[in-house]
Structure formats: C-alpha cells, structure tokens
Amino acid sequence: MNNKVIDKLQPSYHKSFSVYDKLFKNTSIKSKLVFYIYLLPLLIMVILFGIWPIIKSISTSFTDSYSALSNTPKYIGLNNYAAAFKDSYFIDSLIITLKFTLISVPINILLAFVFALALSSKILKYGRTFFKLAIFIPVITSDLVVCIVWRWMFNSDLGAINAILSALHLPLFAGLASTKTVLIALGIVTLWKNVGLYTIIFLTNLQLIDPALYEASDLDGANYFQRIRHITIPELRPSIMLNSVYAIIQYLKVFSVAKIMTQGGPNYASNFVAYYAYDKFAASQFGEATSMATILFILIIIIFAVTYWLNRMGIE
Amino acid sequence: MTSRKDVKLVTNICLYLFMITISLVFLFPYIWMLSNSFRTTEQLVSKPLAIFSGSFTLQSYKNIMSLGGKTILLYISNSLIITTASVLLALVTSSLGAYALTRKPNLPGFKAVMFLFLVSIMYPWALLVIPIYMVMLKLGLMGTHIGVILAITGGTSIALPVFIFQQFFKSIPYELIECAEVEGANELTILTKIVIPIAKPVYGTVALITFMFNWGEWFYVMVLSNSLKTATLPVALLNTYGELGADINAIMALASLISVPIIILFIFTQRNVMEGIAQGSIKG
C-alpha cells in the first residue's frame, strides 16, 4: 500500500521538480521572483484595504442606493453625480471645505516656518528640546482625544477658553456654538494638531542648508531678513511645496473634527464634504455617499497633480 | 558696542518669550485635561481656571474602572493586543515591501504597485469605511480581532512605515550587498544576514511610530466592531460620551489614560520618532 502510493507519486514528483528546475535554473528569474514574494504581503494589504475598496466605492457611486449592497446592484449611470451637484448642501459643503483649506493651509505653513526658524535659531540656548516637544506632542496624540478635550475647552459654561478670555476682560468666543465662529474654532484645533508635523519637516530641511551660504551672505553684510529671503526660502522651496501638498490633502479630507466636535453644525456651517458623505452613508444613501466621495477624491488628485506639476516646472 | 549688546539681549528675551508662550498654548489642553481628571465638576464650574488648586481626588478614575458594564481591563487589553499585532503586521509587510520596491524598482509591475499605493492613500480614508465594511463581511471577519487588526494596518497606517523604510533602504551601502552577491549569497541570506541587521534601528523607530498612531485609532475600530468584544480604549472614550453624560471629569480621566502613556513614551524616544516621521514624510 505504502509502496504503491510512493510509486504513484514518484513520477509526478519528478515532473514537478523538473518544472521547478526549468523555471529556476535561471538564477536571474529566481532572484527576481524573491522580490515579488517580498512584495506580496504589502500588495495584499494595499489591494484589500486600498484598491479593492476604492473600486468598490467608485462602482457603488453608479448604482441605486437601494440595490447598492445587494448582489445585483442596479446601475443608474451618472444620476448620483447629477443629484449631488443639484444638492445645495453638497455644493455648500464643497465651498466650506475649500474655504477652510485655502485659509488654513497658508496659516499652517507660515506658522510652521516661523516655529522652525525660531527652533533652529542659534541664540536659543536652553529649552530647545522642550519647545520642540511641546509643538510636536499634539501630532502623536489621538485625534479623538484632541477633539474631545477641545470640544470641552470651547464649552461656554465649563470650558477654559472663555474663562481665560473673561479673566483678561476680552470679549467671549462663541466657539462651536455659532455659525460665524465654528470654522475659526475648528481651524484652531486642526492647526494645533497639525502644525508640529510641518514644523519638524521644515526644521529637518533647515539643518541641511549649507552653512557656507549664510557665511557668504554675512560677508556681503546681509541682515537677518535679507538672509531669510535670499537663502532660507529658496533653499526650503522643496519642503515648502511638500508641506503645502500634505496640508492641502489633509485639509480637504478633514473629517474627525466635524464627526466628533460639531456633527457638521451648527446649521451645516462645518458640514465638510467628507463628513457630509459619511452622513449619507450613515443614512444608507450609499450611491449618493460614494459619488460625493469620488468627487472629493478626484478633486484631491487634481490638486495634487497641479501642485506636483507646478513644482516640477519650478525646478526645471 | 553696548547698543549692539542691548539689541542682542532684547532679541534673546523676545525669542524666549515667544517660545514660552507658544509652548504654553500647545501644552495647555493637556494641563487642563489632566488637572480636571483629578478635580470634581463642582470645582471646575466654580473655578474653571484654578487648575492647580482645590482638592485632589481619584474619583474620576474610579468612575471609569467600569465602562459599558465591562471592566476597563477589557479595553486596555484589547488596545494592547490590537495595537501590538497591527505594529508587527505593519513591520513585516512594510519592511519587505519597501525593500523589494527600493532594490528592484524596475521589475515589471513594481512601478504600477507604487503608483496604486500613492493613489490609494489620497482617497479620503473616512469614506473607505463602507467598502472596507463590505470586504470584512465577505471575509467573515466582522467584529473579530483579526478583522480590526488588518483594517487599521492596511486602511490607515501602512503608508508612513513604507515611506520610512524606503527612505532608509535607499541610503544603505549597496557595495555590501554586491559583495555578498559575488560571494554567492542568495537573496534570503542577504536579507536576513545583511539588510535586516543594519535596519534594526529603523524597525525600532517604525514600531514606535506605528504604535503611537494605532493606539489612538478609533474610527475603523468603531465601525468594524459589532460588540464590545473588540472595543479599544478610544472606542470606550467615544461610547463614554453618551454613558457618562456630562461627567466631564471622567471623560478627562479616560482621555488622560489614553494619551498620557503615549506622551511619556514619546518623551523618552522623541529624537528617533521625530526624525523618523520627518524622514518618512519627505519621501511622500
């Protein structure tokens, strides 16, 4: 019995071995194959949690919400997109998101630049690490914790913000409660959370600037601001670009602050696109939700491509 | 001469004043959170800014020992299990993948993989949650630890580790590898005997960074958990909103429990972590 099995197996074993031999005798193929095996786990993750869901999401955007999750989704062409552009709340959410991004990003980049200059200043002899830590700690803090703590800080009865303002005899800040101030409040929170990252990227690049450039300008008698304008900023151009692209993408995707702090309110004043689309999901309007998600995705890609292209043009 | 010295002194003072003010602004929410986690609501209402005064009480921490009818130890152990497993998974997948992509960028298909990877991280992550939910249902992993671990590794946190490893693998001396190749070492030997040993510090940095970010992850965990079985500390904080009502001090205690250990870990490892994040970001 045993022998029989082995006899039977033998030829096929040989056969498969010879196939293996043929495939891998060529060491270059064999050594290439190894790299595909190394890549495989990452590829599986990217497909499972990136590519497949994105394709699924885009295909859902062409279906009727009622049938979206069934096995036979009903395709209705661009109807969801047409509906989205007719939805005044969606148009408003696009405007709110773009406005929030356009105002927040330059402030973030400018402040990060100032912080990085201050942190790299030679006259700062003590406490450099402490200051760096203070600015960076929010980056590694959970955004959920950040949103919840700040939400309470803005609370008009218990919060610290108005307590400080009234102690200083300044006018009170309506914070999250008013349509006029809610975006300012969220702008402060996201700035506080994100600016450390941009600061560290600037700081890393500032340290790479050749000191000889500064020495030369010293000999030319340039003052501090002239040096920043003629040496620091041109040398930092790539990282200014990188930080801007990062910040733009991060701000266009803004979600957590709306989900946790405002639920898009008051009166839709902080109804960012990502949050509005998520809200549609929650209401089982999958077709509408995914079409809005796709519109935002396309917007992000276009803005990324334009900035990337502008950057390349600038370098050449 | 004196005037020049005076100018220098004034700039010095201004710079320090500026940095101290900025640091206070950045640290204030943490101080406020911590101090209120040790105070009572009455104290908070009557003296909102007297953050260092008043009696010291552990009542808020006692209040969060049990959440949603479960002991806090359940949430802590879930957080530890899910975060640690996702860190290990991220280390293996990102280091091997980044190594392959960096050493042989011209192999057929590799450029396409890199492109798809970059495109996929531009998608608004919060909106991938429904398709990922569907993927999880199909794989039968809804509400399981494995499902949550896979989703937070693949869905949100794999990009930065890949970039950090790529940046590092670009910088290693390839003469070493070529030498080994000439001596007839195969790729597996090169990986385990040369590449991984010199990458050890990077593995450490990536592990730290991924741990810090995944520890605070809440959105995917919330969506993919259908019971408290897989609830982590951040999910407990999210649920606490309803359960504790306006018990702001208990919320601050839980928020402190989540963020303070990470901040302490960060303070001890800050140089590596900040360098790592900056390096990884420059790649992107």
XYZ file of C-alpha atoms in Angstrom:
600
model
C 0.000 0.000 0.000
C 2.655 2.430 1.077
C 4.949 1.499 -1.741
C 2.197 1.819 -4.234
C 1.487 5.351 -3.167
C 5.111 6.291 -3.362
C 5.403 4.671 -6.773
C 2.482 6.623 -7.942
C 3.833 9.817 -6.516
C 7.349 9.421 -7.766
C 6.861 10.373 -11.401
C 4.720 13.371 -10.662
C 7.212 14.455 -8.055
C 9.895 14.228 -10.661
C 7.771 16.077 -13.112
C 7.056 18.930 -10.808
C 10.668 19.051 -9.790
C 11.763 19.321 -13.375
C 9.314 22.147 -13.950
C 10.733 23.844 -10.890
C 14.208 23.229 -12.238
C 13.369 24.718 -15.583
C 11.833 27.774 -14.008
C 14.531 28.493 -11.516
C 17.716 27.236 -13.030
C 17.994 30.655 -14.480
C 19.152 32.425 -11.338
C 18.090 35.838 -12.562
C 14.465 34.726 -12.733
C 14.785 33.074 -9.361
C 16.297 36.134 -7.762
C 13.585 38.305 -9.308
C 10.845 36.040 -8.027
C 12.102 36.517 -4.484
C 11.296 40.223 -4.711
C 7.744 39.508 -5.821
C 7.391 37.280 -2.769
C 8.753 40.056 -0.535
C 6.258 42.484 -2.035
C 3.289 40.131 -1.769
C 2.180 40.792 1.843
C 2.205 44.558 1.294
C 0.440 44.135 -2.038
C -2.297 42.065 -0.404
C -2.826 44.789 2.207
C -2.907 47.544 -0.408
C -5.354 45.622 -2.587
C -7.592 44.519 0.275
C -7.772 47.865 2.053
C -6.924 50.336 -0.706
C -7.545 49.368 -4.300
C -10.477 46.993 -3.901
C -12.495 49.271 -1.590
C -11.814 52.265 -3.827
C -13.002 50.386 -6.924
C -15.983 49.082 -4.975
C -16.745 52.593 -3.794
C -16.498 54.084 -7.284
C -18.674 51.348 -8.773
C -21.243 51.864 -5.999
C -21.416 55.523 -6.997
C -23.074 54.454 -10.265
C -25.751 52.373 -8.560
C -29.106 52.970 -6.983
C -28.722 53.139 -3.188
C -31.481 50.604 -2.547
C -29.687 47.972 -4.591
C -26.099 49.015 -3.790
C -25.376 46.328 -1.226
C -27.312 43.543 -2.954
C -25.743 41.013 -5.283
C -27.400 42.559 -8.312
C -26.879 46.308 -7.972
C -28.916 48.427 -10.338
C -26.699 50.769 -12.353
C -28.124 54.201 -12.951
C -25.243 55.932 -14.710
C -24.331 59.397 -13.503
C -27.614 60.012 -11.704
C -25.978 60.142 -8.286
C -23.465 62.699 -9.534
C -26.207 64.809 -11.052
C -28.127 64.596 -7.781
C -25.024 65.590 -5.808
C -24.476 68.713 -7.896
C -28.133 69.621 -7.514
C -27.914 69.192 -3.748
C -27.293 72.673 -2.355
C -25.951 71.195 0.905
C -23.311 69.360 -1.084
C -22.315 72.466 -3.035
C -22.118 74.342 0.268
C -20.018 71.547 1.763
C -17.589 71.827 -1.168
C -17.370 75.592 -0.657
C -16.910 75.210 3.106
C -14.167 72.593 2.634
C -12.310 74.644 0.011
C -12.598 77.822 2.072
C -11.378 76.034 5.189
C -8.437 74.557 3.249
C -7.469 77.776 1.478
C -7.404 79.758 4.725
C -5.895 77.090 6.984
C -3.061 75.848 4.793
C -1.154 79.148 4.389
C -1.512 79.878 8.119
C -0.221 76.400 8.955
C 2.742 76.678 6.604
C 3.632 80.210 7.689
C 3.466 79.398 11.396
C 5.404 76.158 10.906
C 8.066 78.164 9.080
C 8.270 80.729 11.888
C 8.407 77.969 14.544
C 11.141 76.154 12.636
C 13.186 79.352 12.284
C 12.803 80.068 15.993
C 13.690 76.491 16.948
C 16.794 76.484 14.777
C 17.947 79.885 15.965
C 21.467 79.917 17.364
C 20.535 82.251 20.189
C 18.095 79.695 21.581
C 20.497 78.056 24.021
C 18.185 76.444 26.552
C 14.980 74.517 26.244
C 15.146 73.810 22.520
C 14.064 70.182 23.026
C 11.283 71.235 25.364
C 9.872 73.727 22.852
C 10.117 71.161 20.063
C 8.296 68.571 22.175
C 5.541 70.999 23.097
C 4.791 71.768 19.461
C 5.029 68.149 18.344
C 3.118 66.304 21.087
C -0.312 67.023 19.505
C 0.841 65.229 16.339
C 1.196 61.935 18.209
C -1.933 62.412 20.302
C -5.054 60.535 19.193
C -7.295 62.848 17.161
C -10.247 61.522 19.150
C -8.697 62.756 22.410
C -7.799 66.063 20.770
C -11.340 66.617 19.519
C -12.993 65.678 22.798
C -10.701 67.782 25.001
C -11.010 70.819 22.722
C -14.749 70.391 22.483
C -14.941 70.764 26.252
C -12.450 73.611 26.258
C -14.778 75.533 23.950
C -17.783 74.785 26.159
C -19.271 78.124 27.157
C -20.050 77.127 30.772
C -17.217 74.829 31.763
C -14.564 75.451 29.144
C -11.222 77.104 29.625
C -11.253 79.328 26.554
C -14.000 81.667 27.707
C -12.737 81.524 31.288
C -9.378 82.825 30.085
C -10.975 85.463 27.870
C -13.186 86.752 30.651
C -10.257 86.765 33.091
C -8.444 89.001 30.590
C -11.600 91.122 30.103
C -11.734 90.216 26.440
C -14.950 89.567 24.507
C -16.146 85.953 24.793
C -15.699 83.494 21.964
C -18.796 81.629 20.779
C -16.635 78.719 19.597
C -18.564 75.747 18.285
C -21.940 77.244 19.112
C -22.155 79.895 16.422
C -22.190 79.543 12.640
C -19.876 82.560 12.487
C -17.117 81.151 14.691
C -17.290 77.391 14.267
C -14.802 77.257 11.377
C -12.394 79.511 13.278
C -12.644 77.175 16.262
C -12.035 74.077 14.112
C -9.224 75.915 12.336
C -7.539 76.485 15.693
C -7.910 72.827 16.671
C -6.588 71.448 13.388
C -3.730 73.966 13.404
C -2.810 72.965 16.953
C -2.926 69.294 15.952
C -1.060 69.504 12.619
C 1.432 72.367 12.695
C 4.046 70.327 14.587
C 4.431 67.943 11.677
C 5.105 70.746 9.193
C 7.452 72.409 11.686
C 9.565 69.269 12.039
C 9.760 68.830 8.266
C 10.971 72.445 7.908
C 13.379 72.018 10.792
C 14.912 68.880 9.283
C 15.449 70.696 5.995
C 16.771 73.871 7.631
C 19.535 71.787 9.153
C 20.510 70.571 5.688
C 21.212 74.067 4.357
C 24.897 74.591 3.736
C 26.226 76.991 6.428
C 28.673 78.388 3.870
C 25.755 80.110 2.138
C 24.998 82.063 5.302
C 28.651 82.882 5.888
C 28.919 84.283 2.386
C 25.879 86.480 2.912
C 27.292 87.635 6.248
C 30.360 88.852 4.408
C 28.078 90.677 1.994
C 26.564 92.434 5.020
C 23.057 90.998 4.585
C 20.731 91.384 7.558
C 18.581 88.650 9.107
C 15.523 89.217 6.925
C 17.556 89.512 3.738
C 19.177 86.186 4.546
C 15.791 84.542 5.043
C 14.506 85.967 1.807
C 17.519 85.213 -0.357
C 18.845 81.987 1.166
C 16.440 80.240 3.519
C 13.263 80.464 1.467
C 14.822 79.464 -1.885
C 16.675 76.582 -0.189
C 13.495 75.412 1.526
C 11.390 75.577 -1.624
C 11.010 71.787 -1.992
C 9.884 71.373 1.595
C 7.518 74.351 1.356
C 5.972 72.577 -1.622
C 5.881 69.225 0.153
C 4.305 70.702 3.260
C 1.724 72.565 1.203
C 0.707 69.439 -0.705
C 0.492 67.491 2.555
C -1.527 70.163 4.242
C -3.882 70.624 1.292
C -4.633 66.896 1.140
C -5.016 66.700 4.914
C -7.403 69.657 4.992
C -9.501 68.545 2.017
C -10.040 65.243 3.819
C -10.957 66.913 7.130
C -13.395 64.653 8.965
C -12.700 63.883 12.633
C -13.317 67.387 13.951
C -16.712 67.511 12.263
C -17.680 63.995 13.325
C -16.723 64.418 16.962
C -16.958 68.125 17.716
C -19.808 69.547 15.639
C -21.666 66.849 13.640
C -21.418 69.291 10.773
C -23.256 72.015 12.647
C -24.395 74.403 13.791
C -26.819 74.722 10.889
C -24.429 72.923 8.465
C -21.713 75.555 9.000
C -18.985 72.879 9.413
C -20.503 70.352 7.038
C -17.257 69.329 5.283
C -17.508 67.100 2.199
C -16.004 64.039 3.913
C -18.396 64.428 6.815
C -21.456 65.046 4.622
C -20.681 61.969 2.522
C -20.203 59.931 5.699
C -23.534 61.219 6.955
C -25.104 59.941 3.723
C -23.505 56.529 4.394
C -24.989 56.505 7.857
C -28.384 57.182 6.295
C -27.869 54.214 3.908
C -27.683 56.528 0.877
C -24.707 54.597 -0.462
C -24.959 55.773 -4.057
C -25.039 59.451 -3.116
C -22.347 58.974 -0.473
C -19.894 57.213 -2.780
C -20.473 59.693 -5.615
C -19.575 62.542 -3.245
C -16.546 60.579 -2.044
C -15.464 60.095 -5.653
C -15.868 63.801 -6.419
C -13.677 64.656 -3.414
C -11.138 62.005 -4.472
C -10.932 63.450 -7.987
C -10.573 66.948 -6.545
C -7.683 65.796 -4.337
C -5.950 64.084 -7.259
C -6.333 67.152 -9.480
C -4.954 69.474 -6.820
C -2.108 67.073 -6.118
C -1.289 66.752 -9.825
C -1.356 70.521 -10.371
C 0.921 71.237 -7.383
C 3.273 68.429 -8.413
C 3.399 69.747 -11.955
C 3.945 73.344 -10.829
C 6.747 72.137 -8.596
C 8.482 70.302 -11.440
C 8.115 73.320 -13.704
C 9.711 75.420 -10.975
C 12.681 73.105 -10.593
C 13.455 72.881 -14.285
C 29.140 98.385 21.291
C 26.733 98.490 24.212
C 23.832 99.205 21.890
C 24.616 96.133 19.838
C 24.719 94.053 23.021
C 21.389 95.534 24.071
C 19.814 94.638 20.755
C 21.052 91.096 21.176
C 19.642 90.891 24.683
C 16.274 92.203 23.559
C 16.079 89.706 20.653
C 17.011 86.983 23.068
C 14.272 87.913 25.518
C 11.720 88.256 22.727
C 12.597 84.855 21.315
C 12.275 83.184 24.704
C 9.019 84.976 25.474
C 7.673 83.861 22.108
C 8.718 80.229 22.555
C 7.440 80.041 26.127
C 4.065 81.485 25.117
C 3.792 79.100 22.189
C 4.734 76.118 24.372
C 2.107 77.102 26.930
C -0.542 77.322 24.213
C 0.401 73.866 22.949
C 0.620 72.268 26.380
C -2.359 73.979 27.974
C -5.015 71.496 26.752
C -3.009 68.648 28.324
C -2.617 70.502 31.608
C -6.328 71.317 31.606
C -7.259 67.715 30.788
C -5.026 66.239 33.488
C -5.921 68.703 36.211
C -9.639 68.219 35.610
C -9.248 64.464 35.698
C -8.180 64.952 39.350
C -10.868 67.508 40.228
C -14.615 67.451 40.740
C -17.188 69.001 38.448
C -18.169 71.471 41.203
C -14.612 72.768 41.359
C -14.474 73.022 37.583
C -17.704 75.043 37.494
C -16.832 77.382 40.337
C -13.160 77.941 39.493
C -12.570 76.962 35.866
C -9.026 78.292 35.742
C -7.740 77.379 39.195
C -6.257 74.262 37.676
C -3.638 73.685 40.340
C -5.822 74.398 43.346
C -8.549 72.517 45.126
C -8.529 69.047 46.499
C -7.020 66.170 44.638
C -9.401 63.279 44.008
C -9.148 59.976 42.202
C -12.932 59.703 41.976
C -12.971 60.196 38.185
C -10.526 57.344 37.729
C -12.682 55.166 39.987
C -15.681 56.087 37.815
C -14.016 54.778 34.676
C -12.959 51.434 36.157
C -16.114 50.003 34.631
C -17.491 51.225 31.282
C -20.499 49.895 29.408
C -20.822 47.151 32.005
C -17.280 45.892 31.312
C -14.125 46.370 33.304
C -11.602 48.844 31.928
C -9.106 45.963 31.781
C -11.036 44.581 28.797
C -10.490 47.813 26.859
C -6.863 48.066 27.930
C -6.091 44.501 26.890
C -7.926 44.972 23.573
C -5.936 48.127 22.921
C -2.672 46.364 23.723
C -3.484 43.279 21.638
C -4.808 45.153 18.607
C -2.078 47.803 18.628
C 0.783 45.341 19.133
C -0.479 42.949 16.463
C -1.012 45.758 13.966
C 2.508 47.041 14.658
C 4.010 43.598 13.988
C 1.945 43.201 10.823
C 2.935 46.671 9.622
C 6.625 45.966 10.337
C 6.666 42.751 8.300
C 4.601 43.938 5.346
C 6.078 47.429 5.054
C 9.729 46.454 5.501
C 9.652 43.580 2.999
C 7.553 45.531 0.528
C 9.638 48.687 0.792
C 12.830 46.625 0.438
C 11.576 44.979 -2.757
C 10.342 48.283 -4.203
C 13.581 50.097 -3.384
C 16.054 47.444 -4.504
C 14.348 46.487 -7.740
C 12.191 49.460 -8.720
C 12.306 48.420 -12.376
C 10.857 44.934 -12.087
C 7.694 44.585 -14.186
C 4.683 45.786 -12.221
C 6.589 47.445 -9.378
C 6.066 50.979 -10.673
C 2.352 50.248 -11.025
C 2.182 48.965 -7.446
C 3.897 52.108 -6.188
C 1.535 54.289 -8.221
C -1.582 52.492 -6.971
C -0.245 52.730 -3.443
C 0.219 56.503 -3.727
C -3.212 56.954 -5.282
C -4.895 54.852 -2.615
C -3.525 56.963 0.228
C -5.085 60.041 -1.354
C -8.588 58.637 -1.006
C -10.459 60.229 1.909
C -9.862 57.452 4.450
C -13.040 58.055 6.403
C -15.076 57.276 3.295
C -13.473 53.903 2.631
C -15.227 52.595 5.637
C -18.317 51.216 3.875
C -16.402 49.270 1.202
C -13.996 48.027 3.887
C -17.030 47.023 5.905
C -18.229 45.059 2.865
C -14.794 43.463 2.388
C -14.837 42.400 6.030
C -18.302 40.892 5.721
C -17.160 38.923 2.665
C -14.072 37.677 4.500
C -16.189 36.793 7.531
C -14.004 38.961 9.760
C -16.604 41.394 11.035
C -16.308 42.050 14.760
C -13.160 39.950 15.140
C -9.774 40.998 16.431
C -8.144 39.846 13.191
C -10.523 41.983 11.146
C -9.815 45.087 13.190
C -6.061 44.457 13.157
C -5.997 44.014 9.368
C -8.141 47.083 8.751
C -6.206 49.500 10.923
C -2.917 48.247 9.486
C -3.949 48.287 5.837
C -6.548 51.001 5.935
C -4.816 53.797 7.725
C -1.320 53.275 8.940
C 0.752 51.410 6.364
C 1.857 54.435 4.317
C 4.251 56.088 6.753
C 6.134 52.835 7.598
C 6.578 52.096 3.892
C 7.973 55.586 3.288
C 10.328 55.410 6.262
C 11.688 52.022 5.181
C 12.046 53.127 1.551
C 13.962 56.200 2.648
C 16.270 54.005 4.719
C 16.794 51.280 2.106
C 17.781 53.976 -0.381
C 20.580 55.040 1.915
C 22.227 51.690 2.701
C 25.590 50.981 1.060
C 24.890 48.644 -1.851
C 28.561 47.629 -2.103
C 27.827 45.393 0.883
C 25.064 43.585 -0.977
C 27.060 43.367 -4.195
C 29.969 41.837 -2.268
C 27.680 39.213 -0.814
C 26.217 38.517 -4.251
C 29.679 37.997 -5.698
C 30.398 35.543 -2.902
C 27.303 33.634 -3.932
C 24.915 34.508 -1.106
C 21.281 34.095 -2.069
C 18.656 36.810 -1.588
C 17.277 35.315 1.608
C 20.731 35.316 3.191
C 21.308 38.875 2.040
C 18.012 39.914 3.626
C 18.438 38.119 6.935
C 22.197 38.484 7.398
C 22.859 41.934 5.972
C 19.773 44.068 5.397
C 17.707 43.292 8.499
C 20.650 43.644 10.935
C 21.566 47.096 9.626
C 17.886 48.093 9.551
C 17.331 47.189 13.203
C 17.157 50.776 14.494
C 14.657 51.622 11.741
C 12.491 48.695 12.788
C 12.549 50.163 16.289
C 11.576 53.629 15.097
C 8.793 52.361 12.849
C 7.459 50.158 15.651
C 7.301 53.155 17.994
C 5.648 55.463 15.479
C 3.087 52.883 14.378
C 2.329 52.013 17.979
C 1.675 55.664 18.850
C -0.634 56.236 15.888
C -2.510 52.930 16.039
C -3.037 53.219 19.783
C -5.235 56.251 19.196
C -7.096 54.806 16.198
C -10.847 54.873 16.740
C -12.810 55.156 13.523
C -12.123 51.789 11.902
C -12.303 50.023 15.249
C -15.684 51.601 15.905
C -17.110 50.673 12.516
C -15.766 47.124 12.429
C -16.696 46.180 15.989
C -20.212 44.896 16.402
C -19.831 44.360 20.145
C -17.567 45.370 22.997
C -15.508 42.233 22.310
C -13.076 44.222 20.177
C -13.580 47.642 21.777
C -10.360 49.531 22.495
C -9.785 52.452 24.867
C -10.576 55.100 22.226
C -13.854 53.311 21.434
C -14.619 53.331 25.162
C -13.996 57.085 25.174
C -16.320 57.501 22.213
C -19.070 55.478 23.917
C -18.456 57.263 27.203
C -19.785 60.411 25.628
C -23.283 59.026 25.989
C -22.857 56.918 29.065
C -21.221 59.416 31.388
C -23.372 62.280 30.183
C -21.822 65.498 31.367
C -19.335 63.805 33.683
C -16.605 65.846 32.110
C -14.063 64.825 34.747
C -14.478 61.127 33.973
C -14.116 61.891 30.264
C -10.882 63.783 31.032
C -9.661 60.840 33.124
C -10.233 58.438 30.244
C -8.700 60.867 27.735
C -5.641 61.119 30.020
C -5.434 57.350 30.314
C -5.274 57.111 26.524
C -2.905 59.978 25.770
C -0.504 60.248 28.713
C 1.233 56.841 28.287
C 1.875 57.677 24.623
C 3.214 61.122 25.531
C 5.563 59.589 28.110
C 6.727 57.014 25.569
C 7.258 59.846 23.092
C 9.268 61.969 25.525
C 11.726 59.123 26.018
C 12.034 58.374 22.314
C 11.425 61.821 20.847
C 14.592 62.120 18.789
C 14.011 58.881 16.887
C 10.300 59.424 16.487
C 10.537 62.977 15.162
C 13.403 62.104 12.815
C 11.509 59.046 11.592
C 8.315 60.932 10.889
C 10.194 63.743 9.157
C 12.156 61.243 7.035
C 9.051 59.311 6.073
C 7.196 62.473 5.199
C 9.964 63.823 2.996
C 9.638 60.700 0.867
C 5.924 61.196 0.252
